[in-house]
């Protein structure tokens, strides 16, 4: 396999990891705020906190890992995307900064349940995927012009494009759906019946908009009739399979059975769609300026990066396994029987 | 004209972000080691007070680490947003340490999360203590790797420039630059020193405010001892750094020392002000600059006259140098007197005025860190890649960076105030007496 394919596959895998764990995090913030306003937050907040507290930092590292890795494997992306993304990425960074630190401020200082703060926290979590998903629209091409040799983002075209708004809607709905399914499973595992019921309801509510907006994007791409749609059509069966798994998740949640399977199907469903999207984007990183071939780093660096990467993973995977053993899959911890916070 | 503005505001925003980030980054590098030491002492001596120290420091650390993580994420991405052309080059040559830094960061985040949530969970307390080893290593490693990147900017190597292209790239040559040993050494030792003095300042402050508990006295003695060790180490590595500069980056040293003419037996200039090219009110140590640079009182030291004017670093860095060195010397003296005084039972080291000096030492150490970085970074202007790429060539071509500067300034203000308020409240509501009592009653006092 060519090194650039390996590089982009691995980075794509990490981005997928970020999308899943960040979705759980962002959605949890929103549900927490919503239930606080509704006045039924006691049941949910406990569950959400128990999951988020030991892992929120790790979530953040997935994102850092992705963008540092991209610059390493594909240095030209730093030039193109760095120049055009300065405003949307800065907005996302500011939201992430406020959100991340105020999570810690609240969680560790012992003051909790402040409504205004929880609301800001919940809403900002939904703006982050919106700001970040702009990248997906830009990568389709047509939103970047060359201005005296330097790339420049055409904000007018970006805001006027129905595609970019559909992608924003999809990203927000997906966040809420992923988070709701995960928390249903987690609450069920903790034996919190009430919280399970609340989250189950949310999961079912957001399932509809998710599938509608996903189809909406496919239709819009078809109307644009661009290069990407053609490629997506080649891997239609992957998208179809993803749709089937989605139906499976919804079925189990609806029937209140096999929550473990619901979660697994959810992750595989998004993995398939995510990779099918990535494969169909090949070979462009930014249409038509940047392909993964001509932006790939020199050979010496590529080999060194792969070596470092394997060494890093050898360290990382057992450590992540340990976290899961101790917190996510630990019965005592999940059910809140033991609190061993420092 | 618009691009000139972008260069200026890109520099301003980078400086703002880094100046804010390094406060939390320094704490992030140093605190895990201090927690580890305290917990080890507590474990060895079977002394509850040291174990409590580890626990309380760890609790405060959760707040600083949160701000450190988010501002670190900001600067990580801002490098590509504000300096896209530089990052394109860096991506080709220096991506390995950038990449390894995220692994170190991952590693630290994972084990810190485990450490924070497994207090008293293991039957043998030793296992819990051992978790701090990967946390400390991860923290030190991320400082190591990111400083390697910075060293590369000061002494780029591991590639050949051919026209517009870089060829013959050797990633590992780019990591082990001549600047790297002294930079990494100075960053690590000063981080440990600063954190020890910050923790000492907190203990001294608590004693001054009437919490006359033996816990605070133990904390003060431990941190002042550690502070002295690391302050001495910082000074030694700092001296090596000066020797490195004399050899490889003489114009930075010349600008920092206001050494304008190349000469033998050069004087060291401390303090003073610059008035129309004339140095006034300075303290002149004869031949000391030659000695510090080359360990020879009569050695020749290269002055700024050897460099074209458009390659001169700004002369303001002399003040940063003075601030950094004066504070370093002051802290060595203060901690040495304290440690000696404790040993010889001099009563004045427990006097109020002396404790106030220790309280002052915390913020002073942070100021020294800031001054040191400003010296190092402004000292390599006008280069972003020393001798290869000028700062203006690396900056973004996007406009409107000034608005981002304002937005980020507001964010840092909120985060700064927020963390101070939270830290203050965290410890005010839970003084050590209360925590020790509730602990002896067998209940957790804090959730």
mmCIF file of C-alpha atoms in Angstrom, chain A residues 122-262:
data_model
loop_
_atom_site.group_PDB
_atom_site.id
_atom_site.type_symbol
_atom_site.label_atom_id
_atom_site.label_comp_id
_atom_site.label_asym_id
_atom_site.label_seq_id
_atom_site.Cartn_x
_atom_site.Cartn_y
_atom_site.Cartn_z
ATOM 1 C CA UNK A 122 -24.784 23.124 26.056
ATOM 2 C CA UNK A 123 -25.342 25.557 23.202
ATOM 3 C CA UNK A 124 -21.657 26.186 22.512
ATOM 4 C CA UNK A 125 -21.211 22.438 22.124
ATOM 5 C CA UNK A 126 -23.582 22.488 19.168
ATOM 6 C CA UNK A 127 -21.843 25.414 17.478
ATOM 7 C CA UNK A 128 -18.482 23.626 17.467
ATOM 8 C CA UNK A 129 -19.502 20.854 15.042
ATOM 9 C CA UNK A 130 -21.224 23.513 12.933
ATOM 10 C CA UNK A 131 -18.026 25.575 12.733
ATOM 11 C CA UNK A 132 -15.840 22.557 12.073
ATOM 12 C CA UNK A 133 -18.123 21.027 9.454
ATOM 13 C CA UNK A 134 -17.458 24.021 7.197
ATOM 14 C CA UNK A 135 -14.289 22.150 6.224
ATOM 15 C CA UNK A 136 -16.428 19.463 4.594
ATOM 16 C CA UNK A 137 -18.191 21.990 2.385
ATOM 17 C CA UNK A 138 -14.981 23.772 1.436
ATOM 18 C CA UNK A 139 -13.291 20.536 0.457
ATOM 19 C CA UNK A 140 -15.947 19.969 -2.239
ATOM 20 C CA UNK A 141 -14.452 22.811 -4.224
ATOM 21 C CA UNK A 142 -15.813 26.089 -5.511
ATOM 22 C CA UNK A 143 -15.444 28.094 -2.327
ATOM 23 C CA UNK A 144 -11.749 28.941 -2.551
ATOM 24 C CA UNK A 145 -10.349 31.433 -5.053
ATOM 25 C CA UNK A 146 -6.741 32.229 -5.756
ATOM 26 C CA UNK A 147 -5.996 35.873 -4.976
ATOM 27 C CA UNK A 148 -2.549 36.960 -6.258
ATOM 28 C CA UNK A 149 -1.229 33.450 -5.713
ATOM 29 C CA UNK A 150 -2.769 32.915 -2.285
ATOM 30 C CA UNK A 151 -5.965 31.008 -1.489
ATOM 31 C CA UNK A 152 -8.914 33.036 -0.238
ATOM 32 C CA UNK A 153 -12.228 31.805 1.118
ATOM 33 C CA UNK A 154 -15.351 33.069 -0.650
ATOM 34 C CA UNK A 155 -17.664 33.643 2.322
ATOM 35 C CA UNK A 156 -20.539 34.812 0.157
ATOM 36 C CA UNK A 157 -20.640 31.583 -1.805
ATOM 37 C CA UNK A 158 -20.211 29.565 1.372
ATOM 38 C CA UNK A 159 -23.145 31.176 3.163
ATOM 39 C CA UNK A 160 -25.357 31.064 0.092
ATOM 40 C CA UNK A 161 -24.738 27.387 -0.529
ATOM 41 C CA UNK A 162 -27.592 25.087 0.498
ATOM 42 C CA UNK A 163 -25.056 22.280 0.706
ATOM 43 C CA UNK A 164 -23.093 23.974 3.467
ATOM 44 C CA UNK A 165 -26.243 24.527 5.518
ATOM 45 C CA UNK A 166 -27.323 20.928 5.041
ATOM 46 C CA UNK A 167 -23.967 19.715 6.253
ATOM 47 C CA UNK A 168 -24.244 21.960 9.307
ATOM 48 C CA UNK A 169 -27.701 20.557 10.077
ATOM 49 C CA UNK A 170 -26.509 16.987 9.596
ATOM 50 C CA UNK A 171 -23.528 17.506 11.901
ATOM 51 C CA UNK A 172 -25.701 18.890 14.699
ATOM 52 C CA UNK A 173 -28.368 16.216 14.372
ATOM 53 C CA UNK A 174 -25.727 13.475 14.230
ATOM 54 C CA UNK A 175 -24.149 14.815 17.419
ATOM 55 C CA UNK A 176 -27.463 14.654 19.241
ATOM 56 C CA UNK A 177 -28.315 11.201 17.920
ATOM 57 C CA UNK A 178 -24.921 9.613 18.655
ATOM 58 C CA UNK A 179 -24.862 11.109 22.109
ATOM 59 C CA UNK A 180 -28.404 9.996 22.915
ATOM 60 C CA UNK A 181 -27.777 6.399 21.854
ATOM 61 C CA UNK A 182 -24.539 6.237 23.801
ATOM 62 C CA UNK A 183 -26.084 7.692 26.939
ATOM 63 C CA UNK A 184 -29.052 5.326 26.687
ATOM 64 C CA UNK A 185 -26.609 2.451 26.735
ATOM 65 C CA UNK A 186 -24.528 3.997 29.527
ATOM 66 C CA UNK A 187 -27.521 4.803 31.719
ATOM 67 C CA UNK A 188 -28.886 1.323 31.186
ATOM 68 C CA UNK A 189 -25.535 -0.124 32.244
ATOM 69 C CA UNK A 190 -25.593 2.021 35.354
ATOM 70 C CA UNK A 191 -29.039 0.699 36.175
ATOM 71 C CA UNK A 192 -30.567 4.200 36.079
ATOM 72 C CA UNK A 193 -33.957 3.367 34.678
ATOM 73 C CA UNK A 194 -35.298 6.889 34.562
ATOM 74 C CA UNK A 195 -32.263 8.280 32.736
ATOM 75 C CA UNK A 196 -32.377 5.392 30.282
ATOM 76 C CA UNK A 197 -35.968 6.223 29.422
ATOM 77 C CA UNK A 198 -35.206 9.916 28.902
ATOM 78 C CA UNK A 199 -32.243 9.213 26.669
ATOM 79 C CA UNK A 200 -34.111 6.542 24.756
ATOM 80 C CA UNK A 201 -36.770 9.094 23.930
ATOM 81 C CA UNK A 202 -34.162 11.578 22.688
ATOM 82 C CA UNK A 203 -32.462 8.916 20.569
ATOM 83 C CA UNK A 204 -35.740 8.113 18.827
ATOM 84 C CA UNK A 205 -36.605 11.804 18.368
ATOM 85 C CA UNK A 206 -33.315 12.554 16.605
ATOM 86 C CA UNK A 207 -33.240 9.431 14.461
ATOM 87 C CA UNK A 208 -35.777 10.876 11.998
ATOM 88 C CA UNK A 209 -34.016 14.194 11.289
ATOM 89 C CA UNK A 210 -30.735 12.331 10.935
ATOM 90 C CA UNK A 211 -31.875 10.150 8.079
ATOM 91 C CA UNK A 212 -33.761 13.011 6.402
ATOM 92 C CA UNK A 213 -30.749 15.330 6.433
ATOM 93 C CA UNK A 214 -28.440 12.569 5.221
ATOM 94 C CA UNK A 215 -30.672 11.982 2.217
ATOM 95 C CA UNK A 216 -30.977 15.720 1.703
ATOM 96 C CA UNK A 217 -27.232 16.018 1.243
ATOM 97 C CA UNK A 218 -27.137 13.209 -1.274
ATOM 98 C CA UNK A 219 -29.873 14.897 -3.281
ATOM 99 C CA UNK A 220 -28.119 18.254 -3.179
ATOM 100 C CA UNK A 221 -24.861 16.735 -4.315
ATOM 101 C CA UNK A 222 -26.657 15.102 -7.163
ATOM 102 C CA UNK A 223 -28.111 18.413 -8.253
ATOM 103 C CA UNK A 224 -24.679 20.000 -8.122
ATOM 104 C CA UNK A 225 -23.661 17.005 -10.179
ATOM 105 C CA UNK A 226 -20.114 17.321 -9.044
ATOM 106 C CA UNK A 227 -17.189 14.947 -9.096
ATOM 107 C CA UNK A 228 -17.872 13.821 -5.575
ATOM 108 C CA UNK A 229 -21.377 12.597 -6.271
ATOM 109 C CA UNK A 230 -20.090 10.353 -9.042
ATOM 110 C CA UNK A 231 -17.559 8.819 -6.676
ATOM 111 C CA UNK A 232 -20.125 8.389 -3.948
ATOM 112 C CA UNK A 233 -22.296 6.484 -6.340
ATOM 113 C CA UNK A 234 -19.492 3.956 -6.822
ATOM 114 C CA UNK A 235 -19.647 3.000 -3.149
ATOM 115 C CA UNK A 236 -23.433 3.245 -2.809
ATOM 116 C CA UNK A 237 -23.544 -0.198 -1.180
ATOM 117 C CA UNK A 238 -21.498 1.053 1.770
ATOM 118 C CA UNK A 239 -23.988 3.836 2.368
ATOM 119 C CA UNK A 240 -26.844 1.358 1.973
ATOM 120 C CA UNK A 241 -25.289 -0.976 4.528
ATOM 121 C CA UNK A 242 -24.869 1.956 6.876
ATOM 122 C CA UNK A 243 -28.565 2.726 6.469
ATOM 123 C CA UNK A 244 -29.473 -0.859 7.367
ATOM 124 C CA UNK A 245 -27.411 -0.726 10.526
ATOM 125 C CA UNK A 246 -29.112 2.547 11.417
ATOM 126 C CA UNK A 247 -32.465 0.771 11.156
ATOM 127 C CA UNK A 248 -31.106 -1.946 13.438
ATOM 128 C CA UNK A 249 -30.060 0.532 16.123
ATOM 129 C CA UNK A 250 -33.409 2.280 16.054
ATOM 130 C CA UNK A 251 -35.216 -1.059 16.237
ATOM 131 C CA UNK A 252 -33.335 -2.213 19.335
ATOM 132 C CA UNK A 253 -33.758 1.137 21.044
ATOM 133 C CA UNK A 254 -37.442 1.216 20.220
ATOM 134 C CA UNK A 255 -37.974 -2.324 21.536
ATOM 135 C CA UNK A 256 -35.847 -1.610 24.646
ATOM 136 C CA UNK A 257 -33.710 -4.653 23.946
ATOM 137 C CA UNK A 258 -30.016 -5.329 23.311
ATOM 138 C CA UNK A 259 -28.641 -1.892 24.075
ATOM 139 C CA UNK A 260 -25.117 -3.288 23.655
ATOM 140 C CA UNK A 261 -25.914 -4.168 20.070
ATOM 141 C CA UNK A 262 -27.581 -0.842 19.469
#
